[in-house]
Amino acid sequence: MKHWFSQLAPREYRTLIIGIVSLGIIMGYFMLWEPLVIARLQLENVVAAQKNTLHWMNHAAAEVLQLRQQSSTEPTRKQSLLSLIDKSIRSGKLSKTNKRIEPKGTREVRVRFETVSFTELMRWLGLLYNQYQIQVSTISIERQRIPDKVTVSLTLKYNG
């Protein structure tokens, strides 16, 4: 190879050197520079997307705080627990069930359903918790022979 290289004319020698240098520059560009530029652009896109997500999350957090302040549980606590439970039973699908409601002190209410749909009972309890922060303190459930029907005794109280 040295022998072949030494027999080149000066013009061929310069052309070969210029070609090797050009090839080195082109390879350096496509193997080093271009991947760095592409990676940088991708990272800029990721950062922009994360900034948008952060902005949305901050906006949503502020909205959640505002809604929490607006839907404070204090107005419902002014209403007695007994009347609130009675009203929620009468306004829902449990209004036709055989029930007994009695206060247990000032902070709790006992409720007994003779024959009630278990599914409707769970929906009603979920509604009480989600809308009024009323939770079950104690519960006793007896299955009946009819599918989805139970006898229930429970004690309800405000959460907290």
Coordinates of N, CA and C in Angstrom, one line a residue:
M1 N 0.8 -1.2 0.0 CA 0.0 0.0 0.0 C 0.9 1.3 0.0
K2 N 2.0 1.2 0.8 CA 2.9 2.3 0.8 C 3.5 2.5 -0.6
H3 N 3.8 1.5 -1.2 CA 4.4 1.5 -2.5 C 3.5 2.2 -3.5
W4 N 2.2 1.8 -3.5 CA 1.2 2.4 -4.4 C 1.0 3.9 -4.1
F5 N 1.0 4.2 -2.8 CA 0.8 5.6 -2.4 C 2.0 6.5 -2.8
S6 N 3.2 5.9 -2.7 CA 4.4 6.7 -3.1 C 4.5 6.9 -4.6
Q7 N 3.9 6.1 -5.4 CA 3.9 6.2 -6.9 C 2.9 7.2 -7.4
L8 N 2.1 7.8 -6.6 CA 1.0 8.7 -7.1 C 1.7 10.0 -7.5
A9 N 1.0 10.6 -8.5 CA 1.5 11.9 -8.9 C 1.0 12.9 -7.9
P10 N 1.8 14.1 -7.8 CA 1.4 15.1 -6.8 C -0.1 15.5 -6.9
R11 N -0.6 15.6 -8.1 CA -2.0 16.0 -8.3 C -2.9 14.9 -7.7
E12 N -2.6 13.6 -8.0 CA -3.4 12.5 -7.5 C -3.3 12.5 -6.0
Y13 N -2.1 12.7 -5.4 CA -1.8 12.7 -4.0 C -2.7 13.8 -3.3
R14 N -2.7 15.0 -3.9 CA -3.6 16.1 -3.3 C -5.1 15.7 -3.4
T15 N -5.5 15.1 -4.5 CA -6.9 14.7 -4.6 C -7.3 13.7 -3.6
L16 N -6.4 12.7 -3.4 CA -6.6 11.7 -2.4 C -6.7 12.2 -1.0
I17 N -5.8 13.1 -0.7 CA -5.8 13.7 0.7 C -7.1 14.6 0.9
I18 N -7.4 15.4 -0.2 CA -8.7 16.2 -0.1 C -9.9 15.2 0.1
G19 N -9.9 14.1 -0.6 CA -11.0 13.2 -0.5 C -11.1 12.5 0.9
I20 N -9.9 12.2 1.4 CA -9.9 11.6 2.7 C -10.3 12.6 3.8
V21 N -9.9 13.8 3.7 CA -10.3 14.8 4.6 C -11.8 15.1 4.5
S22 N -12.3 15.2 3.3 CA -13.7 15.4 3.0 C -14.5 14.3 3.6
L23 N -14.1 13.1 3.3 CA -14.8 11.9 3.9 C -14.8 11.9 5.4
G24 N -13.7 12.3 6.0 CA -13.6 12.4 7.5 C -14.6 13.4 8.0
I25 N -14.7 14.6 7.3 CA -15.6 15.6 7.7 C -17.0 15.2 7.6
I26 N -17.3 14.5 6.4 CA -18.7 14.1 6.2 C -19.1 13.0 7.2
M27 N -18.2 12.0 7.5 CA -18.4 11.0 8.5 C -18.6 11.6 9.9
G28 N -17.7 12.6 10.2 CA -17.8 13.2 11.5 C -19.2 13.9 11.7
Y29 N -19.7 14.5 10.6 CA -20.9 15.2 10.6 C -22.1 14.2 10.9
F30 N -22.1 13.2 10.0 CA -23.2 12.2 10.1 C -23.1 11.3 11.3
M31 N -21.9 11.1 11.8 CA -21.8 10.2 13.0 C -21.8 10.9 14.3
L32 N -21.4 12.1 14.4 CA -21.3 12.9 15.6 C -22.2 14.0 15.7
W33 N -22.1 14.9 14.8 CA -22.9 16.2 14.9 C -24.4 16.0 14.7
E34 N -24.8 15.4 13.7 CA -26.2 15.2 13.4 C -26.9 14.5 14.5
P35 N -26.4 13.4 15.1 CA -27.1 12.7 16.2 C -27.2 13.6 17.4
L36 N -26.2 14.5 17.6 CA -26.3 15.4 18.8 C -27.4 16.5 18.5
V37 N -27.5 16.9 17.3 CA -28.5 17.9 17.0 C -29.9 17.3 17.1
I38 N -30.1 16.1 16.6 CA -31.4 15.4 16.7 C -31.8 15.2 18.1
A39 N -30.8 14.7 18.9 CA -31.1 14.4 20.4 C -31.5 15.7 21.1
R40 N -30.8 16.8 20.7 CA -31.1 18.1 21.4 C -32.5 18.5 21.0
L41 N -32.9 18.4 19.8 CA -34.3 18.7 19.4 C -35.3 17.9 20.1
Q42 N -35.0 16.6 20.2 CA -35.9 15.7 20.9 C -36.1 16.1 22.4
L43 N -35.0 16.4 23.0 CA -35.0 16.9 24.4 C -35.8 18.2 24.5
E44 N -35.6 19.1 23.6 CA -36.4 20.3 23.6 C -37.9 20.1 23.5
N45 N -38.3 19.1 22.7 CA -39.7 18.8 22.6 C -40.2 18.1 23.8
V46 N -39.4 17.3 24.5 CA -39.8 16.6 25.7 C -40.0 17.7 26.8
V47 N -39.0 18.6 26.9 CA -39.1 19.7 27.9 C -40.3 20.6 27.7
A48 N -40.6 20.9 26.4 CA -41.8 21.7 26.1 C -43.1 20.9 26.5
A49 N -43.2 19.7 26.2 CA -44.3 18.9 26.6 C -44.5 18.8 28.1
Q50 N -43.4 18.6 28.8 CA -43.4 18.6 30.3 C -43.8 19.9 30.9
K51 N -43.4 21.0 30.3 CA -43.8 22.3 30.7 C -45.3 22.5 30.6
N52 N -45.8 22.0 29.4 CA -47.3 22.1 29.2 C -48.0 21.3 30.2
T53 N -47.5 20.1 30.5 CA -48.1 19.2 31.5 C -48.1 19.9 32.9
L54 N -47.0 20.5 33.2 CA -46.8 21.1 34.5 C -47.8 22.3 34.6
H55 N -47.9 23.1 33.6 CA -48.8 24.2 33.5 C -50.3 23.7 33.7
W56 N -50.6 22.6 33.0 CA -52.0 22.1 33.2 C -52.2 21.6 34.6
M57 N -51.2 20.9 35.2 CA -51.4 20.4 36.5 C -51.5 21.5 37.6
N58 N -50.8 22.6 37.4 CA -50.9 23.7 38.3 C -52.3 24.3 38.2
H59 N -52.8 24.5 37.0 CA -54.1 25.0 36.8 C -55.2 24.1 37.4
A60 N -55.0 22.8 37.1 CA -56.0 21.8 37.7 C -55.9 21.8 39.2
A61 N -54.8 21.9 39.8 CA -54.6 21.9 41.3 C -55.3 23.2 41.8
A62 N -55.1 24.3 41.2 CA -55.8 25.5 41.7 C -57.3 25.4 41.6
E63 N -57.8 24.7 40.5 CA -59.2 24.5 40.3 C -59.8 23.6 41.4
V64 N -59.0 22.5 41.7 CA -59.4 21.6 42.7 C -59.5 22.3 44.1
L65 N -58.5 23.1 44.4 CA -58.6 23.8 45.7 C -59.8 24.8 45.7
Q66 N -60.1 25.4 44.6 CA -61.2 26.3 44.5 C -62.5 25.5 44.7
L67 N -62.6 24.4 44.0 CA -63.9 23.6 44.2 C -64.0 23.0 45.6
R68 N -62.9 22.6 46.2 CA -63.0 22.1 47.6 C -63.5 23.2 48.5
Q69 N -63.0 24.4 48.3 CA -63.5 25.5 49.2 C -64.9 25.8 48.9
Q70 N -65.4 25.7 47.7 CA -66.8 26.0 47.4 C -67.7 24.9 47.9
S71 N -67.3 23.7 47.9 CA -68.1 22.6 48.3 C -67.7 22.1 49.7
S72 N -67.5 23.1 50.6 CA -67.2 22.8 52.0 C -68.3 21.9 52.6
T73 N -67.9 21.1 53.5 CA -68.9 20.2 54.2 C -69.7 20.9 55.3
E74 N -69.2 22.1 55.6 CA -69.9 22.8 56.7 C -71.4 23.1 56.5
P75 N -71.8 23.5 55.3 CA -73.3 23.7 55.2 C -74.1 22.5 55.5
T76 N -73.6 21.3 55.1 CA -74.4 20.1 55.4 C -74.3 19.7 56.8
R77 N -73.3 20.1 57.5 CA -73.2 19.8 59.0 C -74.1 20.7 59.8
K78 N -74.6 21.8 59.2 CA -75.6 22.6 59.9 C -76.9 21.9 59.9
Q79 N -77.2 21.1 58.9 CA -78.3 20.2 58.8 C -78.1 19.0 59.7
S80 N -79.1 18.6 60.4 CA -78.9 17.4 61.3 C -78.7 16.2 60.5
L81 N -77.8 15.3 61.0 CA -77.5 14.1 60.4 C -78.7 13.2 60.1
L82 N -79.6 13.2 61.1 CA -80.8 12.4 61.0 C -81.7 12.9 59.9
S83 N -81.9 14.2 59.8 CA -82.8 14.7 58.7 C -82.1 14.5 57.3
L84 N -80.8 14.7 57.3 CA -80.1 14.5 56.0 C -80.2 13.1 55.5
I85 N -80.1 12.1 56.4 CA -80.2 10.7 56.0 C -81.6 10.4 55.6
D86 N -82.6 10.9 56.4 CA -84.0 10.6 56.1 C -84.3 11.2 54.7
K87 N -83.9 12.4 54.4 CA -84.1 13.0 53.2 C -83.5 12.3 52.0
S88 N -82.3 11.8 52.2 CA -81.6 11.1 51.1 C -82.3 9.7 50.9
I89 N -82.8 9.1 51.9 CA -83.5 7.8 51.7 C -84.8 8.1 50.9
R90 N -85.6 9.1 51.4 CA -86.9 9.4 50.7 C -86.7 9.8 49.3
S91 N -85.6 10.4 48.9 CA -85.4 10.9 47.6 C -84.9 9.9 46.6
G92 N -84.4 8.8 47.1 CA -83.8 7.8 46.3 C -84.6 6.5 46.1
K93 N -84.0 5.5 45.6 CA -84.7 4.2 45.3 C -85.0 3.4 46.6
L94 N -84.4 3.8 47.7 CA -84.7 3.1 48.9 C -85.9 3.6 49.6
S95 N -86.6 4.6 49.0 CA -87.8 5.2 49.7 C -88.9 4.2 50.0
K96 N -89.0 3.1 49.1 CA -90.1 2.1 49.3 C -89.7 1.0 50.2
T97 N -88.5 1.0 50.7 CA -88.1 -0.1 51.6 C -88.6 0.0 53.0
N98 N -88.7 -1.1 53.7 CA -89.2 -1.0 55.1 C -87.9 -0.7 55.9
K99 N -87.9 0.5 56.6 CA -86.8 1.0 57.3 C -87.1 1.6 58.6
R100 N -86.1 1.7 59.5 CA -86.2 2.4 60.8 C -85.0 3.2 61.0
I101 N -85.2 4.5 61.3 CA -84.1 5.4 61.5 C -84.2 6.0 62.9
E102 N -83.1 6.0 63.6 CA -83.2 6.6 65.0 C -81.8 7.2 65.3
P103 N -81.8 8.3 66.0 CA -80.5 8.9 66.4 C -79.8 8.1 67.5
K104 N -78.5 8.2 67.4 CA -77.7 7.5 68.4 C -76.7 8.7 68.9
G105 N -77.2 9.4 69.9 CA -76.5 10.6 70.3 C -76.6 11.7 69.3
T106 N -75.7 12.7 69.3 CA -75.8 13.8 68.4 C -75.0 13.6 67.1
R107 N -74.1 12.7 67.1 CA -73.2 12.6 66.0 C -73.4 11.3 65.1
E108 N -74.3 10.4 65.5 CA -74.5 9.2 64.8 C -76.0 8.9 64.7
V109 N -76.3 8.1 63.6 CA -77.7 7.7 63.3 C -77.7 6.2 63.0
R110 N -78.6 5.4 63.6 CA -78.8 4.0 63.3 C -79.9 3.9 62.3
V111 N -79.6 3.0 61.3 CA -80.6 2.8 60.2 C -80.7 1.2 60.1
R112 N -82.0 0.8 60.0 CA -82.2 -0.7 59.8 C -83.2 -0.8 58.6
F113 N -82.7 -1.6 57.6 CA -83.5 -2.0 56.4 C -83.9 -3.4 56.6
E114 N -85.2 -3.7 56.4 CA -85.6 -5.1 56.5 C -85.3 -5.9 55.2
T115 N -85.8 -5.5 54.1 CA -85.5 -6.1 52.8 C -85.1 -5.1 51.9
V116 N -83.8 -5.0 51.5 CA -83.3 -4.0 50.6 C -82.4 -4.6 49.6
S117 N -82.3 -4.0 48.4 CA -81.4 -4.4 47.4 C -80.0 -4.0 47.9
F118 N -79.1 -5.0 47.9 CA -77.7 -4.8 48.3 C -77.1 -3.7 47.3
T119 N -77.3 -3.9 46.1 CA -76.8 -2.9 45.1 C -77.2 -1.5 45.3
E120 N -78.5 -1.3 45.6 CA -79.0 0.0 45.8 C -78.5 0.6 47.1
L121 N -78.3 -0.3 48.1 CA -77.8 0.1 49.4 C -76.4 0.6 49.2
M122 N -75.5 -0.1 48.5 CA -74.2 0.3 48.2 C -74.1 1.7 47.5
R123 N -75.0 1.8 46.5 CA -75.0 3.1 45.8 C -75.4 4.3 46.7
W124 N -76.4 4.0 47.6 CA -76.8 5.0 48.5 C -75.6 5.4 49.5
L125 N -75.0 4.4 50.0 CA -73.8 4.6 50.9 C -72.7 5.4 50.2
G126 N -72.4 5.1 48.9 CA -71.5 5.8 48.2 C -71.9 7.3 48.0
L127 N -73.2 7.5 47.7 CA -73.7 8.8 47.6 C -73.5 9.6 48.8
L128 N -73.8 9.0 50.0 CA -73.7 9.7 51.3 C -72.2 10.1 51.5
Y129 N -71.3 9.2 51.2 CA -69.9 9.5 51.4 C -69.4 10.6 50.5
N130 N -69.7 10.4 49.2 CA -69.2 11.4 48.2 C -69.8 12.8 48.3
Q131 N -71.1 12.9 48.6 CA -71.7 14.2 48.7 C -71.7 14.9 50.1
Y132 N -71.8 14.1 51.1 CA -71.9 14.6 52.5 C -70.8 14.2 53.4
Q133 N -69.9 13.4 53.0 CA -68.8 12.9 53.8 C -69.3 12.1 55.0
I134 N -70.4 11.4 54.8 CA -71.0 10.5 55.9 C -70.5 9.1 55.6
Q135 N -70.0 8.5 56.6 CA -69.5 7.1 56.5 C -70.1 6.2 57.4
V136 N -69.9 4.9 57.1 CA -70.5 3.8 58.0 C -69.6 3.6 59.1
S137 N -70.1 3.6 60.3 CA -69.4 3.4 61.5 C -69.4 1.9 61.8
T138 N -70.6 1.3 61.9 CA -70.8 -0.2 62.0 C -71.8 -0.6 61.1
I139 N -71.7 -1.9 60.7 CA -72.7 -2.5 59.7 C -72.8 -4.0 60.0
S140 N -74.1 -4.4 59.9 CA -74.4 -5.8 60.0 C -75.3 -6.2 58.8
I141 N -74.9 -7.2 58.0 CA -75.6 -7.5 56.8 C -76.0 -9.0 56.9
E142 N -77.3 -9.3 56.7 CA -77.8 -10.7 56.6 C -78.3 -10.9 55.3
R143 N -77.8 -11.9 54.6 CA -78.3 -12.3 53.3 C -79.7 -13.0 53.4
Q144 N -80.5 -12.7 52.4 CA -81.8 -13.3 52.3 C -81.9 -14.3 51.2
R145 N -82.9 -15.0 51.1 CA -83.0 -16.1 50.1 C -83.2 -15.5 48.7
I146 N -83.8 -14.3 48.6 CA -84.0 -13.6 47.3 C -82.7 -13.0 46.9
P147 N -82.3 -13.2 45.6 CA -81.0 -12.7 45.1 C -80.9 -11.2 45.3
D148 N -79.8 -10.6 45.7 CA -79.5 -9.2 45.8 C -80.4 -8.6 47.0
K149 N -81.0 -9.3 47.8 CA -81.8 -8.8 48.9 C -81.1 -9.1 50.2
V150 N -81.0 -8.1 51.1 CA -80.4 -8.3 52.4 C -81.2 -7.6 53.5
T151 N -80.9 -7.9 54.7 CA -81.4 -7.2 55.9 C -80.1 -6.5 56.5
V152 N -80.2 -5.2 56.7 CA -79.1 -4.4 57.1 C -79.3 -3.6 58.4
S153 N -78.4 -3.6 59.3 CA -78.4 -2.6 60.4 C -77.1 -1.9 60.3
L154 N -77.1 -0.6 60.3 CA -75.9 0.2 60.2 C -75.9 1.4 61.1
T155 N -74.8 1.9 61.4 CA -74.7 3.2 62.1 C -73.8 4.1 61.2
L156 N -74.4 5.3 61.0 CA -73.7 6.3 60.1 C -73.3 7.5 60.9
K157 N -72.2 8.1 60.5 CA -71.6 9.3 61.2 C -70.9 10.2 60.2
Y158 N -70.8 11.5 60.5 CA -70.0 12.3 59.7 C -68.5 11.9 59.7
N159 N -67.8 12.0 58.5 CA -66.4 11.6 58.4 C -65.6 12.7 59.1
G160 N -64.8 12.3 60.1 CA -63.9 13.3 60.7 C -64.3 13.7 62.1

